[in-house]
Tab-separated table of C-alpha atoms in Angstrom:
chain	number	residue	atom	x	y	z
E	109	ARG	CA	19.838	-1.751	-15.650
E	110	ILE	CA	17.961	-0.447	-12.862
E	111	GLN	CA	16.280	-1.283	-9.937
E	112	LEU	CA	13.166	0.034	-8.306
E	113	SER	CA	12.557	1.725	-5.387
E	114	ASN	CA	11.200	-1.106	-2.925
E	115	TYR	CA	8.381	1.004	-1.271
E	116	ASP	CA	4.570	0.284	-2.419
E	117	GLY	CA	4.023	2.592	-5.265
E	118	LEU	CA	3.308	2.839	-9.282
E	119	TYR	CA	7.085	3.845	-9.491
E	120	SER	CA	7.807	0.653	-7.978
E	121	GLU	CA	5.786	-1.610	-9.808
E	122	PRO	CA	7.739	-3.615	-12.740
E	123	ASP	CA	4.701	-3.964	-14.927
E	124	THR	CA	4.152	-0.230	-14.844
E	125	ALA	CA	7.875	1.194	-15.260
E	126	VAL	CA	8.071	-0.728	-18.181
E	127	GLN	CA	5.328	1.198	-19.577
E	128	LEU	CA	6.263	4.395	-18.407
E	129	LEU	CA	10.034	3.725	-19.829
E	130	SER	CA	8.469	3.213	-22.946
E	131	SER	CA	5.802	6.100	-23.069
E	132	THR	CA	5.807	8.483	-26.090
E	133	GLY	CA	5.449	10.954	-22.848
E	134	LEU	CA	9.185	10.261	-21.813
E	135	MET	CA	10.495	9.882	-24.817
E	136	LYS	CA	9.146	13.240	-26.152
E	137	THR	CA	10.638	14.688	-22.644
E	138	VAL	CA	14.479	13.351	-23.531
E	139	MET	CA	14.052	14.165	-27.253
E	140	SER	CA	13.170	17.829	-26.105
E	141	ASP	CA	15.852	17.799	-23.416
E	142	LEU	CA	18.461	16.557	-26.577
E	143	GLY	CA	16.850	19.213	-29.181
E	144	VAL	CA	15.430	16.313	-31.485
E	145	GLU	CA	12.307	17.888	-32.698
E	146	MET	CA	9.851	14.663	-33.539
E	147	SER	CA	6.044	14.384	-34.234
E	148	ALA	CA	4.290	12.256	-32.018
E	149	SER	CA	4.624	9.467	-35.759
E	150	LYS	CA	7.828	9.455	-35.472
E	151	LEU	CA	8.168	9.203	-31.682
E	152	ASN	CA	6.478	6.096	-31.722
E	153	SER	CA	8.170	4.882	-34.585
E	154	PHE	CA	11.533	5.319	-32.690
E	155	ILE	CA	10.343	3.795	-30.133
E	156	ASN	CA	9.246	0.617	-31.613
E	157	ASN	CA	12.309	0.181	-33.441
E	158	ASN	CA	14.806	1.430	-31.290
E	159	LEU	CA	14.504	1.339	-27.468
E	160	THR	CA	13.678	-2.357	-25.192
E	161	VAL	CA	12.297	-2.733	-22.002
E	162	ASN	CA	11.924	-5.663	-19.971
E	163	GLN	CA	11.543	-6.739	-16.307
E	164	ILE	CA	14.070	-9.376	-16.055
E	165	GLY	CA	12.286	-12.357	-14.628
E	166	ASP	CA	10.257	-11.676	-11.245
E	167	THR	CA	12.763	-8.992	-9.772
E	168	SER	CA	12.320	-5.594	-9.735
E	169	ILE	CA	15.221	-4.723	-11.729
E	170	ILE	CA	14.397	-3.313	-15.331
E	171	SER	CA	16.867	-3.451	-18.506
E	172	ILE	CA	17.064	-0.845	-21.086
E	173	THR	CA	17.833	-1.248	-24.814
E	174	VAL	CA	18.276	1.796	-27.159
E	175	LYS	CA	19.539	0.960	-30.551
E	176	ASN	CA	19.804	3.107	-33.227
E	177	LYS	CA	22.742	4.148	-36.407
E	178	GLU	CA	24.084	7.226	-34.249
E	179	PRO	CA	26.185	6.237	-31.680
E	180	ALA	CA	26.056	9.248	-29.631
E	181	LEU	CA	22.209	9.719	-29.859
E	182	THR	CA	22.011	6.299	-28.685
E	183	LEU	CA	24.043	6.867	-25.912
E	184	ASN	CA	22.344	10.334	-25.095
E	185	THR	CA	18.889	8.868	-25.487
E	186	ALA	CA	19.211	5.749	-22.868
E	187	GLN	CA	21.255	8.005	-20.552
E	188	GLY	CA	17.836	10.729	-20.753
E	189	ILE	CA	15.463	7.895	-20.285
E	190	ILE	CA	17.489	6.754	-16.638
E	191	ASN	CA	17.708	10.085	-16.037
E	192	ASN	CA	14.353	11.459	-16.687
E	193	PHE	CA	12.649	8.260	-15.363
E	194	GLU	CA	14.809	8.392	-12.367
E	195	SER	CA	13.620	11.724	-11.514
E	196	ASN	CA	9.990	11.298	-11.824
E	197	SER	CA	10.500	8.590	-9.634
E	198	ASN	CA	12.238	9.974	-6.814
E	199	GLN	CA	9.652	13.119	-6.589
E	200	TYR	CA	6.758	10.605	-6.539
E	201	PHE	CA	7.927	8.932	-3.683
E	202	LYS	CA	8.957	12.239	-1.800
E	203	ASN	CA	5.941	12.930	-1.846
E	204	LYS	CA	4.319	9.722	-1.117
E	205	ILE	CA	6.630	9.243	1.711
E	206	GLU	CA	5.880	13.132	3.119
E	207	ASN	CA	2.143	12.137	2.580
E	208	ASP	CA	2.643	8.975	4.538
E	209	LYS	CA	5.227	10.863	7.903
E	210	GLN	CA	1.734	12.939	7.915
E	211	TYR	CA	-0.163	10.066	8.414
E	212	LEU	CA	1.826	8.312	10.932
E	213	ALA	CA	1.859	11.403	13.021
E	214	ASP	CA	-2.045	11.274	13.002
E	215	LEU	CA	-2.092	7.797	13.855
E	216	LYS	CA	0.879	8.432	16.918
E	217	ALA	CA	-1.656	11.333	17.831
E	218	ASP	CA	-4.819	8.951	17.706
E	219	LEU	CA	-2.706	6.113	19.999
E	220	GLU	CA	-1.999	9.422	22.872
E	221	GLU	CA	-5.448	10.131	22.590
E	222	ILE	CA	-6.529	6.322	22.961
E	223	ASN	CA	-3.968	5.993	26.150
E	224	SER	CA	-5.431	9.101	27.616
E	225	ASP	CA	-8.735	8.059	27.401
E	226	LEU	CA	-8.223	4.491	29.286
E	227	GLU	CA	-6.204	6.365	31.790
E	228	SER	CA	-8.893	8.400	32.539
E	229	ASN	CA	-11.261	5.766	32.371
E	230	ARG	CA	-9.408	3.714	35.018
E	231	GLU	CA	-9.511	7.111	37.480
E	232	LEU	CA	-13.682	6.537	36.850
E	233	ILE	CA	-13.547	3.346	37.024
E	234	ALA	CA	-12.036	3.611	40.389
E	235	GLU	CA	-14.715	6.435	41.729
E	236	SER	CA	-17.611	4.702	40.561
E	237	ARG	CA	-16.204	1.164	42.673
E	238	GLU	CA	-15.591	3.243	45.690
E	239	ASN	CA	-19.019	4.933	45.089
E	240	GLY	CA	-20.504	1.039	44.909
E	241	ASN	CA	-21.826	2.506	41.024
E	242	LEU	CA	-21.320	-0.892	39.534
E	243	GLU	CA	-23.051	-0.165	36.234
E	244	ALA	CA	-21.117	2.449	35.508
E	245	VAL	CA	-17.974	0.382	36.254
E	246	SER	CA	-19.205	-2.406	33.663
E	247	LEU	CA	-19.840	0.008	30.732
E	248	LEU	CA	-16.248	1.596	31.468
E	249	VAL	CA	-14.569	-1.827	31.550
E	250	GLN	CA	-16.089	-2.719	28.520
E	251	GLU	CA	-15.197	0.799	26.596
E	252	ASN	CA	-11.557	0.211	27.951
E	253	SER	CA	-11.654	-2.809	26.337
E	254	SER	CA	-12.271	-1.887	23.290
E	255	LEU	CA	-9.760	0.995	23.523
E	256	GLN	CA	-7.595	-1.542	24.155
E	257	SER	CA	-8.618	-3.586	21.332
E	258	SER	CA	-7.743	-0.521	18.807
E	259	LYS	CA	-4.557	0.425	20.774
E	260	ARG	CA	-3.535	-2.677	19.602
E	261	GLU	CA	-3.976	-2.359	16.006
E	262	LEU	CA	-3.009	1.112	15.746
E	263	ARG	CA	0.581	0.116	17.187
E	264	LYS	CA	0.704	-2.784	14.936
E	265	GLU	CA	-0.032	-0.247	11.681
E	266	ILE	CA	2.313	2.467	13.129
E	267	GLU	CA	5.279	-0.636	13.707
E	268	GLU	CA	4.344	-1.201	10.438
E	269	LYS	CA	4.578	2.093	8.601
E	270	GLU	CA	7.970	3.018	10.600
E	271	SER	CA	9.665	-0.583	9.438
E	272	LYS	CA	8.461	0.456	5.981
E	273	LEU	CA	9.943	4.100	5.809
E	274	LEU	CA	12.938	2.632	7.052
E	275	ASP	CA	14.190	0.059	4.410
E	276	PHE	CA	13.076	2.595	2.042
E	277	TYR	CA	15.523	2.889	-0.647
E	278	SER	CA	14.782	5.119	-4.001
E	279	LEU	CA	15.750	4.170	-7.701
E	280	LYS	CA	19.374	2.816	-8.026
E	281	VAL	CA	21.210	2.278	-11.200
E	282	LEU	CA	22.813	-0.821	-11.591
E	283	ASP	CA	24.381	-0.364	-15.129
E	284	SER	CA	24.835	2.855	-15.985
E	285	PRO	CA	24.757	3.193	-20.436
E	286	TYR	CA	27.384	2.529	-22.080
E	287	LEU	CA	28.602	2.417	-25.718
E	288	PRO	CA	29.495	-0.958	-26.936
E	289	GLU	CA	32.935	-1.271	-28.961
E	290	ASP	CA	32.115	-3.089	-32.035
E	291	PRO	CA	28.351	-1.800	-33.542
E	292	VAL	CA	25.535	-5.252	-32.390
E	293	SER	CA	24.514	-4.971	-35.949
E	294	PRO	CA	24.770	-5.973	-38.943
E	295	ASN	CA	27.174	-8.632	-38.037
E	296	THR	CA	28.995	-8.551	-41.124
E	297	LYS	CA	31.004	-11.985	-40.608
E	298	LEU	CA	27.478	-14.040	-40.374
E	299	ASN	CA	26.214	-12.374	-43.418
E	300	VAL	CA	29.358	-12.905	-45.446
E	301	ALA	CA	28.955	-16.511	-44.613
E	302	ILE	CA	25.743	-17.213	-44.923
E	303	ALA	CA	26.234	-15.480	-48.098
E	304	ALA	CA	29.043	-17.840	-49.308
E	305	VAL	CA	26.724	-20.677	-48.080
E	306	LEU	CA	23.885	-19.417	-50.036
E	307	GLY	CA	25.820	-18.909	-53.565
E	308	LEU	CA	27.675	-22.702	-53.188
E	309	MET	CA	24.127	-23.654	-52.724
């Protein structure tokens, strides 16, 4: 089981993650890393018959199950799926966070520019009042009001962006792949019981 990142993006959307985890592209990479050559048709067949990927409830937790007759291949496939998806997810969010940090820096530069404009306007307002230029004062006051509104919006956006960056966590592997002690199928005891009942009938 894996828990997706909490940061907004392609790799944090459960529906998208389920599709990516069960894609032929990812499975092809996994099989290639394991030295197993499969045609597109066999890859699709392997995915349909051996792989189950589900979102758990309404959470960001994804369950991944691989079934196969070869225990070693089964375990390595499950591990490969998680490793490749985790690597892709981490790279995706690394790029996204770098872009968001640059955007945040641009927002802060805009805020500094607005503060500078506000300060300049205050000085001009004081000068205009001394000179008795009430029309200029009125225009500058209106401009400052608009700048103050823009300043509030910018500060709100900056705070939201910084909060998201501080709360960020990457994909987490909650339960690593493992081999069960006994085969999950066929269930010999159940099959014998069914056969006995049918035989009696």
